[in-house]
Coordinates of C-alpha atoms in Angstrom, one line a residue:
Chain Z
X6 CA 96.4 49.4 108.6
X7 CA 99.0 47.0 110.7
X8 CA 101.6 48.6 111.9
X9 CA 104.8 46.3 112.7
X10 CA 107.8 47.9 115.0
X11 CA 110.7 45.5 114.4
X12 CA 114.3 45.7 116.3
X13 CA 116.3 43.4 114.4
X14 CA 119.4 44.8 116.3
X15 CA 120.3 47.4 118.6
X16 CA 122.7 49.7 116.4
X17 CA 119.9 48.7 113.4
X18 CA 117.5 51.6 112.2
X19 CA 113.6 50.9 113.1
X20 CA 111.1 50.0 111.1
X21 CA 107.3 50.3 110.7
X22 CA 105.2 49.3 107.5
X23 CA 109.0 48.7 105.8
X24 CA 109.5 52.6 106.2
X25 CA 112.1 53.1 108.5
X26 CA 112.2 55.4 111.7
X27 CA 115.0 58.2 111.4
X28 CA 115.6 61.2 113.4
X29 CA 113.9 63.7 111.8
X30 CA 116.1 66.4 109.6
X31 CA 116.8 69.4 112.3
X32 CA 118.3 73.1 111.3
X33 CA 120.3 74.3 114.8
X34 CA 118.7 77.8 115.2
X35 CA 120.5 80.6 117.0
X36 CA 118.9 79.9 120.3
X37 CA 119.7 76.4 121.2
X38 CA 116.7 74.9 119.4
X39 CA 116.2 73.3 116.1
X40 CA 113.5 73.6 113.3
X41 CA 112.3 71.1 111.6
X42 CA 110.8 71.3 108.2
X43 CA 108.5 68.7 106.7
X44 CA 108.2 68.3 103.0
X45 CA 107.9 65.5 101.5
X46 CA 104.4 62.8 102.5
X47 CA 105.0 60.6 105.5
X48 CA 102.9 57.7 107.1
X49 CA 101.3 59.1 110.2
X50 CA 102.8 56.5 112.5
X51 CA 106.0 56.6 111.1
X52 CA 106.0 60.3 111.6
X53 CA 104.5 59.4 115.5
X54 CA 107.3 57.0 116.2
X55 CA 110.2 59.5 114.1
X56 CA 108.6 62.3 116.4
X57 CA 109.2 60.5 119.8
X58 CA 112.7 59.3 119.1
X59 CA 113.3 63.1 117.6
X60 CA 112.5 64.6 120.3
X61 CA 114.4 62.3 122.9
X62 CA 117.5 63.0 120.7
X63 CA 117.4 66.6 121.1
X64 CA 116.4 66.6 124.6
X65 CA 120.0 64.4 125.8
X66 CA 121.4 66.9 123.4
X67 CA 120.2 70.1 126.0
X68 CA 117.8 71.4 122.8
X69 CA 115.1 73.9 124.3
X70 CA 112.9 75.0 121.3
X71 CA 111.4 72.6 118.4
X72 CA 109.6 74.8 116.2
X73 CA 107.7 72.4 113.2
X74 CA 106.9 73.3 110.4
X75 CA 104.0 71.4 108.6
X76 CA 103.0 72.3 105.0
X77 CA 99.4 72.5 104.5
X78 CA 99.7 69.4 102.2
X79 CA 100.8 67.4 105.2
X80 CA 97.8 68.7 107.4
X81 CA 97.4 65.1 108.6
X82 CA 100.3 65.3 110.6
X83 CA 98.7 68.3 112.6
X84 CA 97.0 65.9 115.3
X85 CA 100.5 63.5 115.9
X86 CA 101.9 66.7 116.7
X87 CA 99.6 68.0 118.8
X88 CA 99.2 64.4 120.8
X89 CA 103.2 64.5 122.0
X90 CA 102.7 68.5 123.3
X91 CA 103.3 70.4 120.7
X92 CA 101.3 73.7 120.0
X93 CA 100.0 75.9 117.3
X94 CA 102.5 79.2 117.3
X95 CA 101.5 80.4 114.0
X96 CA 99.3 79.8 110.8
X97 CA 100.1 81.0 106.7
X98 CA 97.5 80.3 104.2
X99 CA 100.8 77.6 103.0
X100 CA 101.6 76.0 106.3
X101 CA 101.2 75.6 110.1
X102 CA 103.7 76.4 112.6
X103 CA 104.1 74.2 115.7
X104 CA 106.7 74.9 118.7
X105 CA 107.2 72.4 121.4
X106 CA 109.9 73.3 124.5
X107 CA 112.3 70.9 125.9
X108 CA 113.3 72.4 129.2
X109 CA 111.3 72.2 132.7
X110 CA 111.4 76.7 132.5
X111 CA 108.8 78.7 130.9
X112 CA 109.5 79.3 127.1
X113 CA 111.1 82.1 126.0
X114 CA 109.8 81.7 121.9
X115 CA 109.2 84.3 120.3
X116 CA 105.6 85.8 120.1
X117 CA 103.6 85.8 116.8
X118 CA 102.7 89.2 114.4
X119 CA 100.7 91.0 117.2
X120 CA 99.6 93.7 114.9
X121 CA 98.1 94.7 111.7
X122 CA 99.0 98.4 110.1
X123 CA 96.8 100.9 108.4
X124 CA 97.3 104.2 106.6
X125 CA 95.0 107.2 106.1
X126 CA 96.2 108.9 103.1
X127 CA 96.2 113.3 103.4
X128 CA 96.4 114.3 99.9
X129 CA 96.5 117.9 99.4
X130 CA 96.3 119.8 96.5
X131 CA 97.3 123.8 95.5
X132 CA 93.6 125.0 96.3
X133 CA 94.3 123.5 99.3
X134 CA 91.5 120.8 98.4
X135 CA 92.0 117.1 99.8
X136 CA 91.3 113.9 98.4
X137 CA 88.4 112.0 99.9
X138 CA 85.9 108.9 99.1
X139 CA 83.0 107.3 99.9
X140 CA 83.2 103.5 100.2
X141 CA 81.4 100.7 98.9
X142 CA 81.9 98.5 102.0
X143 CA 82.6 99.0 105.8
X144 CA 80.9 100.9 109.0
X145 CA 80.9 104.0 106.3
X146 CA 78.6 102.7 104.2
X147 CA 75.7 104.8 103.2
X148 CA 76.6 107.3 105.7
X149 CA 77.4 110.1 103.5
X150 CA 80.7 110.1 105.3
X151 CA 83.9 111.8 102.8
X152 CA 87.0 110.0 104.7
X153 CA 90.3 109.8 103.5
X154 CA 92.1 106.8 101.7
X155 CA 92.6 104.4 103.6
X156 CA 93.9 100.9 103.4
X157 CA 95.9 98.0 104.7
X158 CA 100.3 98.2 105.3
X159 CA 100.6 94.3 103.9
X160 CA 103.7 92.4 105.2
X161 CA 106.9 93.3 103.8
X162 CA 105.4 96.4 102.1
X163 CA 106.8 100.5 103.7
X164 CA 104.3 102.4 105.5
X165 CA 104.6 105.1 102.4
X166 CA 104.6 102.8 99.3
X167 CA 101.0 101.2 101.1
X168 CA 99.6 104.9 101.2
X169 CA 100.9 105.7 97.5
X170 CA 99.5 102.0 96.3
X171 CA 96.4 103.0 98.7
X172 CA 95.5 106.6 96.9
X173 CA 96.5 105.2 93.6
X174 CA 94.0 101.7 93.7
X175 CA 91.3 103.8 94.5
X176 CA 91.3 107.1 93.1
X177 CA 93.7 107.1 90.0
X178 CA 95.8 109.8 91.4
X179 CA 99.5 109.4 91.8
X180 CA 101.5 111.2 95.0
X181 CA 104.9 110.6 97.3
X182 CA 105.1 110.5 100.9
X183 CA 106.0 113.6 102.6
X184 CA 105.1 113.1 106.4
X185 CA 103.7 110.8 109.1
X186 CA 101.3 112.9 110.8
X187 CA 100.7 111.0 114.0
X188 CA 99.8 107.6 114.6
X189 CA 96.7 105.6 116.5
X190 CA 97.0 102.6 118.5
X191 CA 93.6 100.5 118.9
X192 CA 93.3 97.0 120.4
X193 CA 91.2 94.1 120.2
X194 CA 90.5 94.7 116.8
X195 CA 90.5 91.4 114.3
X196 CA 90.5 88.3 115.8
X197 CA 92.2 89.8 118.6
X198 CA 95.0 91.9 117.8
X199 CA 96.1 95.2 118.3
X200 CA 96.6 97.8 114.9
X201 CA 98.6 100.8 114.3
X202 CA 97.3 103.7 112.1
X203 CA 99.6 105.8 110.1
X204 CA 98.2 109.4 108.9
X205 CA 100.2 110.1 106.0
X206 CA 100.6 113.2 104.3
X207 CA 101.3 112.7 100.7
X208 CA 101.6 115.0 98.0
X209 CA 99.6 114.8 95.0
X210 CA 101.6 114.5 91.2
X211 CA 98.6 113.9 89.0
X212 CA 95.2 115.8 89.7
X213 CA 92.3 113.7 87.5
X214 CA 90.3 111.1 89.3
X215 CA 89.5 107.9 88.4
X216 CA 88.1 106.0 91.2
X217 CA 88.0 102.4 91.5
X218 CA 84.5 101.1 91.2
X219 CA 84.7 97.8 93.3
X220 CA 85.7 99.0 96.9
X221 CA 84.8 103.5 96.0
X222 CA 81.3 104.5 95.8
X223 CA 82.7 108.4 95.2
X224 CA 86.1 110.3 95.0
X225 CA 86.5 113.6 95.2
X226 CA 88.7 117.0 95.7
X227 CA 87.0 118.9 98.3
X228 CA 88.0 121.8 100.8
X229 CA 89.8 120.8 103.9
X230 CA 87.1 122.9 105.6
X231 CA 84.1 121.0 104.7
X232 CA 85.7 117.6 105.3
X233 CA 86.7 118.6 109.1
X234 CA 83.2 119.7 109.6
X235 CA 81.7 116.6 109.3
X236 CA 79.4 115.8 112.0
X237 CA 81.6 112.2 112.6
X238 CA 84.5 114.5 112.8
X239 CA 83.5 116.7 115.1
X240 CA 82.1 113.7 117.6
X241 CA 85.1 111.3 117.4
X242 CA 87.9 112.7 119.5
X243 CA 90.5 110.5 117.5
X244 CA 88.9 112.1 114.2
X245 CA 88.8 115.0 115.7
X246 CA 92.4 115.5 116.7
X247 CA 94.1 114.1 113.3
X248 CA 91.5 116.9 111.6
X249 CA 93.2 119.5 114.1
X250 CA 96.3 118.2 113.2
X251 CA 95.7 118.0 109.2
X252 CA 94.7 121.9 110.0
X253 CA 97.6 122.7 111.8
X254 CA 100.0 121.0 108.5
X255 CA 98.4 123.1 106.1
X256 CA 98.7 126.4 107.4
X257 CA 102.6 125.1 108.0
X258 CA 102.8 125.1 112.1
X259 CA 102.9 121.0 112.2
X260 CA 106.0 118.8 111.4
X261 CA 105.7 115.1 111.5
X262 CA 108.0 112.2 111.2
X263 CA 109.9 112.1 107.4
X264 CA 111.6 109.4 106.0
X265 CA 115.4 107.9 105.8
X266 CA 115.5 104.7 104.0
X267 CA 118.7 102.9 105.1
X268 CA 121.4 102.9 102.5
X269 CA 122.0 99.7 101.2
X270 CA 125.3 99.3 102.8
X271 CA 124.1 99.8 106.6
X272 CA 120.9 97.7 106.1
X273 CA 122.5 94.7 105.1
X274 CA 119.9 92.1 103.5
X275 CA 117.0 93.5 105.8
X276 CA 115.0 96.5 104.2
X277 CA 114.4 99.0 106.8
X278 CA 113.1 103.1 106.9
X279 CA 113.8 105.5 109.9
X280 CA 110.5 108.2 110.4
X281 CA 111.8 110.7 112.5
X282 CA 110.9 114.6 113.2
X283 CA 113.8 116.6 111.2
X284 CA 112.6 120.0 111.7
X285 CA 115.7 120.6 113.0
X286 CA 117.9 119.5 110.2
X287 CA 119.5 116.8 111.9
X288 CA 119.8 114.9 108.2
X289 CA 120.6 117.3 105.0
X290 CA 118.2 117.0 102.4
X291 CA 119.6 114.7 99.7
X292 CA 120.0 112.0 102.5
X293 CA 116.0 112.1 102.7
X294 CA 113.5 110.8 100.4
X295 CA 110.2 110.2 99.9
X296 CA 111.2 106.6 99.4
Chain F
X23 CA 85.2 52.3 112.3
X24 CA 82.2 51.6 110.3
X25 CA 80.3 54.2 108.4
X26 CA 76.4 54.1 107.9
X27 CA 74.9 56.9 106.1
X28 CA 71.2 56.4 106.2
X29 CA 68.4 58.5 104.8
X30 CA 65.0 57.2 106.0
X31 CA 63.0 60.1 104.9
X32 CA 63.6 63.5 102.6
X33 CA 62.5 65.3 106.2
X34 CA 64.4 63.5 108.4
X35 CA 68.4 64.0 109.7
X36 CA 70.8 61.5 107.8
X37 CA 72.8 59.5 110.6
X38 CA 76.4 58.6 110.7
X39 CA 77.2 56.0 113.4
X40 CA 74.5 56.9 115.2
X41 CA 74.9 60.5 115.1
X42 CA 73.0 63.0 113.6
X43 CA 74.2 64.9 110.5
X44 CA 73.2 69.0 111.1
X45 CA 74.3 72.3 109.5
X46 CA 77.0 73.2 111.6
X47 CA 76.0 76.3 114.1
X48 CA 77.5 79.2 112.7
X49 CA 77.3 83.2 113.1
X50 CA 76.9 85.8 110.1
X51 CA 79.9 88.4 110.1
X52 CA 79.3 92.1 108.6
X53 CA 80.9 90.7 105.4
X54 CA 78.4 88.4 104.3
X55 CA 80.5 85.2 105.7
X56 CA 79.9 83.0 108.4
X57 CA 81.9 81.9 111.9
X58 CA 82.2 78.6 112.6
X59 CA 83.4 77.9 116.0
X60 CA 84.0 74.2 117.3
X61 CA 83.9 73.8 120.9
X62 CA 82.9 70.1 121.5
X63 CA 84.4 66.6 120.0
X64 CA 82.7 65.3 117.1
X65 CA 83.4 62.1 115.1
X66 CA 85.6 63.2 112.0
X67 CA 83.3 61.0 109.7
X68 CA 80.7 63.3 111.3
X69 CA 82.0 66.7 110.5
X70 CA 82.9 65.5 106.9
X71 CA 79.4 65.1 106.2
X72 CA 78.3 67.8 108.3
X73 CA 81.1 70.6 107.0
X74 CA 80.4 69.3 103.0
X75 CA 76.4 69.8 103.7
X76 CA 76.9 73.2 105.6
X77 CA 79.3 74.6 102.5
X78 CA 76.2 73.9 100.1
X79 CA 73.4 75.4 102.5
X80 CA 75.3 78.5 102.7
X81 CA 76.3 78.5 99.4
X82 CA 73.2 78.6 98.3
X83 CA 72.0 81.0 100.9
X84 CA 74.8 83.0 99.4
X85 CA 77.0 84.0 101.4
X86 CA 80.9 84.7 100.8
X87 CA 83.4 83.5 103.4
X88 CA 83.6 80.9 106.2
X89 CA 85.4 81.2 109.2
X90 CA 86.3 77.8 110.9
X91 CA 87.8 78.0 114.4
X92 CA 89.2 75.0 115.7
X93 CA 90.4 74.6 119.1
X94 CA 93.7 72.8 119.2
X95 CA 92.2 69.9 121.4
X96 CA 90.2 69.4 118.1
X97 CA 93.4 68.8 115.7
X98 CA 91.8 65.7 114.5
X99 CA 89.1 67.4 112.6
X100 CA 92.0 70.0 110.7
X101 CA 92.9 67.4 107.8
X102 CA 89.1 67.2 107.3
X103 CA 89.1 70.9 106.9
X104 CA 91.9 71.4 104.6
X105 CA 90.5 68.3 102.1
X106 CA 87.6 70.0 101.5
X107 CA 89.8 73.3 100.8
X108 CA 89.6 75.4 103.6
X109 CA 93.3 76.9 103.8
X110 CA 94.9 77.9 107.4
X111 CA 94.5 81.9 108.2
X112 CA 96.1 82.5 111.9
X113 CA 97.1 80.1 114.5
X114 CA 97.4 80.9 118.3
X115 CA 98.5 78.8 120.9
X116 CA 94.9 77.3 121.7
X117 CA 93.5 77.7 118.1
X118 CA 93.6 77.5 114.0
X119 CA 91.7 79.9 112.4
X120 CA 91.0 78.1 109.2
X121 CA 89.0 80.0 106.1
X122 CA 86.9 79.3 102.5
X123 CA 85.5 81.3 100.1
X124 CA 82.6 80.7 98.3
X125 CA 82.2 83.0 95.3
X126 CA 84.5 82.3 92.2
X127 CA 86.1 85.7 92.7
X128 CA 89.3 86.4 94.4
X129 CA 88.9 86.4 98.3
X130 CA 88.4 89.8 100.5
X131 CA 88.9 88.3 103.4
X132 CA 91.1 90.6 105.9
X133 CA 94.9 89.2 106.2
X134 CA 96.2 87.8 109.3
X135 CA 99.1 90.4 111.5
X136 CA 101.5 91.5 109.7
X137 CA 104.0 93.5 112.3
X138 CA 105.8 92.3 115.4
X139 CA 106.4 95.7 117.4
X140 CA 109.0 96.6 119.4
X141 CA 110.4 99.5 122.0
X142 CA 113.4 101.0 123.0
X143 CA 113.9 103.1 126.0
X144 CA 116.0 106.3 126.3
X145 CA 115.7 106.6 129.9
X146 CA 118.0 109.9 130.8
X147 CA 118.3 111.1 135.0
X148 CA 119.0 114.7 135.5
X149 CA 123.1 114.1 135.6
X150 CA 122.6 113.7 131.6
X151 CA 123.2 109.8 132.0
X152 CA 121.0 107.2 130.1
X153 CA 120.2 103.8 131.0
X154 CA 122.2 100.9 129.4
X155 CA 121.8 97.6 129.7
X156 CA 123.9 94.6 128.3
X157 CA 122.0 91.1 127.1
X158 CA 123.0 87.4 128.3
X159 CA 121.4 86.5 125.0
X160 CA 120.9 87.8 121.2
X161 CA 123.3 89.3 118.7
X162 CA 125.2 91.4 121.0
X163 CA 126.3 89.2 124.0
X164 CA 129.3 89.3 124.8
X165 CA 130.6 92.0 122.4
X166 CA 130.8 94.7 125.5
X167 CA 128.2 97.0 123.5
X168 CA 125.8 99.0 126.2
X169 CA 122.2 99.6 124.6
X170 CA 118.8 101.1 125.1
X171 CA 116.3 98.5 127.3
X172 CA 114.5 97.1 124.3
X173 CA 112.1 94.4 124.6
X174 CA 108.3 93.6 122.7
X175 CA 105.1 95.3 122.6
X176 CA 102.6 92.4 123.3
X177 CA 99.2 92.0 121.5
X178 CA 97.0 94.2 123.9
X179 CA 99.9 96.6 125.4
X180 CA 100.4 100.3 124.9
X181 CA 103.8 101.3 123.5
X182 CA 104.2 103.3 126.1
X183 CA 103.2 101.0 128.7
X184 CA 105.3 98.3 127.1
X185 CA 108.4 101.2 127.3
X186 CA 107.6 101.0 131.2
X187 CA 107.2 97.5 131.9
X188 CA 110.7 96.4 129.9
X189 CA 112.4 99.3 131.9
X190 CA 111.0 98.1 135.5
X191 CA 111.9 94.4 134.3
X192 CA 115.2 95.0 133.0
X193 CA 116.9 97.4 135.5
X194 CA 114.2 97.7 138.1
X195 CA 113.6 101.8 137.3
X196 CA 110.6 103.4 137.2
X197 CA 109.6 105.5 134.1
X198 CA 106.5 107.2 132.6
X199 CA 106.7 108.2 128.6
X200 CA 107.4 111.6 127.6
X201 CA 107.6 110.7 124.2
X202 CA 108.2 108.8 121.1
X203 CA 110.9 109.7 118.8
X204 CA 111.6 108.0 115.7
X205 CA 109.9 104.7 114.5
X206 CA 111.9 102.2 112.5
X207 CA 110.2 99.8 109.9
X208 CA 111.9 96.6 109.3
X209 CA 111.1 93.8 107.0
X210 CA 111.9 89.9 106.4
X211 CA 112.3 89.5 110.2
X212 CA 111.2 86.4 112.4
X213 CA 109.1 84.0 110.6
X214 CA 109.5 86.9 107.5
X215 CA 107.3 89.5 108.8
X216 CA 107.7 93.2 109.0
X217 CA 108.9 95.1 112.3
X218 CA 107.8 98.5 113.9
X219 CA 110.1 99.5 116.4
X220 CA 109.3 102.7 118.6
X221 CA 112.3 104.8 120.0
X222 CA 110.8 106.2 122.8
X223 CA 112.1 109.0 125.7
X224 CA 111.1 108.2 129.3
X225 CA 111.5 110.1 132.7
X226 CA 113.1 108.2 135.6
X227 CA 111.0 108.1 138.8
X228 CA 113.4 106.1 140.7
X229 CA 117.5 105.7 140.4
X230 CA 118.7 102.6 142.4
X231 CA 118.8 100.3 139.7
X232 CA 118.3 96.5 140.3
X233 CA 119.3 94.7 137.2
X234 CA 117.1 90.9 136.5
X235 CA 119.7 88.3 135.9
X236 CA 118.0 85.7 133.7
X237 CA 118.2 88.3 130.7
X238 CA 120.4 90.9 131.6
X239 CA 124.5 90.5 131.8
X240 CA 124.9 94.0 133.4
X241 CA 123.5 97.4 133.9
X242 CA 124.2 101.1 134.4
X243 CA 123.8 105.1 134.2
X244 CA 126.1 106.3 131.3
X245 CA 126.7 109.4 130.3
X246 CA 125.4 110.1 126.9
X247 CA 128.4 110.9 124.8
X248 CA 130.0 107.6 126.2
X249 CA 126.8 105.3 124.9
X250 CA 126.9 107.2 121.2
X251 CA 130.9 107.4 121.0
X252 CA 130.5 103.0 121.2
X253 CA 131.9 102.0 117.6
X254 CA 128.9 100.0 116.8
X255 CA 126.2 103.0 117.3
X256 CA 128.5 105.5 114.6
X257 CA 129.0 102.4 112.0
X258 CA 125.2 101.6 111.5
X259 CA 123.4 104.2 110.2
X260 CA 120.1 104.3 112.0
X261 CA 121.5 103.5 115.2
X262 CA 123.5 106.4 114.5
X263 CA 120.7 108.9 113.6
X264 CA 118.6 107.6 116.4
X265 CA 122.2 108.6 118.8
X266 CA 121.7 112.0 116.9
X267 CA 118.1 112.5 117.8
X268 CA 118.5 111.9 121.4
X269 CA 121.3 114.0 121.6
X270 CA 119.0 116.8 119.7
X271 CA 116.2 115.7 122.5
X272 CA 119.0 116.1 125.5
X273 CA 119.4 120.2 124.1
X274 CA 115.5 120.5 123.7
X275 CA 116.1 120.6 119.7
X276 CA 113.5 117.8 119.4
X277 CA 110.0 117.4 119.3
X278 CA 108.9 113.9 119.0
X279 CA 105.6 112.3 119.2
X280 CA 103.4 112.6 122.6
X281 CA 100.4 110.4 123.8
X282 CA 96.6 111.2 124.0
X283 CA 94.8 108.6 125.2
X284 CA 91.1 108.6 123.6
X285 CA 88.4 108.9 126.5
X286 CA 86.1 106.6 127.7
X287 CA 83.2 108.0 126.2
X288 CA 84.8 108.5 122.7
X289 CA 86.7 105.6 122.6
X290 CA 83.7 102.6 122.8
X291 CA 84.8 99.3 123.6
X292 CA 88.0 100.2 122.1
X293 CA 90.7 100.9 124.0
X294 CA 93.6 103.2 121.3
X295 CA 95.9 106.3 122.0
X296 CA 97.0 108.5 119.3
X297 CA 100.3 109.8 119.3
X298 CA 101.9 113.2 117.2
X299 CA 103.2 116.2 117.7
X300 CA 102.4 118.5 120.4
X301 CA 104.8 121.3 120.0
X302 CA 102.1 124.2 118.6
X303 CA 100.5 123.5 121.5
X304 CA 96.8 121.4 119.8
X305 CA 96.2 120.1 122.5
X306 CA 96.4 122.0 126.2
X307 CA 98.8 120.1 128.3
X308 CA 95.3 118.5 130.8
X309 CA 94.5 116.3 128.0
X310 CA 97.6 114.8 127.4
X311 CA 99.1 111.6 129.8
X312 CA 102.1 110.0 129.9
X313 CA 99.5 106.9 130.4

């Protein structure tokens, strides 16, 4: 493809292929840098020439960060990018993130999601029976192992609503959070990052089991006792320890961390949820809920 | 460039400008899928041909997803990858993770972080002061407000041990954890994913503070009545309950979360810590470390 720069006059715009070279649209973000986002299609080189003069614009105007945001549509903008410095700071299935820093210093960008979050659901009933499964997929396997629910905290989504979706998807039965138990950090887990496990005590509100059949081989009630014998149990210190603690809850000596939701008013547009230990009745009950 | 696809025999490798065309070296995962990771340049005309004739071969060997790691000095080869509908999973720095599924059902593949994770420090000497700092940057410089040493947990880091590095930063203290006590959830933050932020309780093991100036405008001991009497700390709500369960802590009417650190032997290759509460007494006091 020819490619023709032309400079008909020094206050005239640029132009390549007849498309003409503009500063690329920039937000001001609240740390001295700007964001750009593409949208619409744009001619590599246009993009590589709108790029250079962009960023030479905001570097006389003391800019430090450039974060770019490239749709996956416009994924053959990625390497023009990456040729004038810029780097990969994130990744959605919908677009790529790129960040680029003006200043001779270190960049002080934020970091990316470092974690993923878990839950292990403790459903308990009156006969002092909890809920357990065996899975269709995972280390478990064919083990013979009866573990609790467990499942992913997706983004966006409380720690208590992913154990109640959790224990609904794949036995049927419907509960609300009481506690957080304790929770696990692990690292170097998926592709690098670190996770955090919530055990969650939840109360049951419907008994009858109807286990999912893609991701549950089995579901079951079955006393505490015989799931905390469990050879894995007994040999995984982790395992071992929430089982102590599971024990120690049922018989009532245990208090974890409940939950405040923040009111509307004090949370502003951000939804947020306090866990804290309120043995001590530091919050009266109607300010508390099981979210 | 010119393209020559030549096939000079069923047996034989086709050619494309002189190179050959081969399955592309990949791993199985536990999942049925494959890893594909790039590590040397390859003519994009190449690794169309070679990616297309890869997707059939496992398709028909059956398998589910495709992992597709490319390094970012390999950003050329991304709109390749996205044509032939691989969608972007993660991104570091150095790296897109880029992934395809080949079954007509809905994808299992794991999702990408979630969680950024943060810390704040109640760091109280034996007078009853706590450790405030106040920011050259973010929401609260200039407004006079004295908070907690916060800072983020990195991908790899202990809380804990990201408690005591932000301390020894900040103010130039020592610290070890004594506990954690509350944990905030937040969503729709940075880049619109969720936060996790610990409150944690640390003992001072030194006193002379010696503040680091690119970050921090000015720091001090304060008593703690004078930190949770600020204006801002009684008007939002968590804030506010997180004043009240430090000043439970402060009269020993708190039990938060303590650290056990899994053992070698227990833990595998996996490095986690489990945190709850120690107050029945689970666990005898040898096992337990401030890490």
């Amino acid at each position: 493809m020819a490619v023709t720069a032309t400079k008909p006059s020094s206050s005239a715009v640029e132009e390549i292929s007849g498309e003409q070279i503009h500063i690329l649209d920039a937000a001001d973000d609240a740390f001295g840098g700007v964001v750009v986002e593409m949208k619409k299609p744009i001619n590599a080189n246009v993009f590589d020439t709108s790029l250079r003069k962009s960023i030479s614009h905001w570097r006389e105007q003391g800019k430090k960060g450039i974060w770019l945001k490239l749709p996956i549509e416009l994924a053959n903008l990625v390497e023009t990018a990456v040729k004038q410095g810029f780097w990969y700071h994130h990744a959605e299935p919908t677009y790529l993130m790129l960040a680029y820093w003006i200043p001779e210093t270190a960049h002080t960008l934020p970091a990316n999601a470092s974690h993923t979050v878990g839950i292990g659901a403790l459903v308990m009933n009156d006969k002092r029976e909890i809920l357990v499964v065996q899975e269709n997929n995972g280390r478990f396997k064919g083990t013979g192992l009866w573990k609790l629910p467990t499942g992913t905290v997706d983004t966006g989504e409380d720690i208590g609503e992913a154990a109640i979706r959790e224990v609904k998807e794949e036995t049927g039965i419907k509960a609300e959070l009481m506690e957080l138990l304790a929770v696990r950090q692990s690292h170097n887990l998926s592709f690098g990052k670190s996770d955090l496990f919530f055990a969650c005590m939840l109360r049951p509100l419907s008994f009858d089991i109807q286990k999912q059949d893609s991701e549950i081989a089995a579901a079951k009630w079955m006393p505490f006792e015989e799931y905390a014998a469990q050879p894995y149990m007994q040999k995984n210190e982790h395992f071992n320890y929430i089982a102590k603690i599971c024990a120690a809850k049922i018989e009532n000596d245990y208090t974890g961390f409940c939950a405040l939701p923040a009111t509307a008013a004090s949370s502003g547009r951000r939804k947020s949820c306090l866990y804290f230990n309120n043995q001590e009745g530091l919050v009266v009950p109607n300010d508390i809920s099981s979210q």
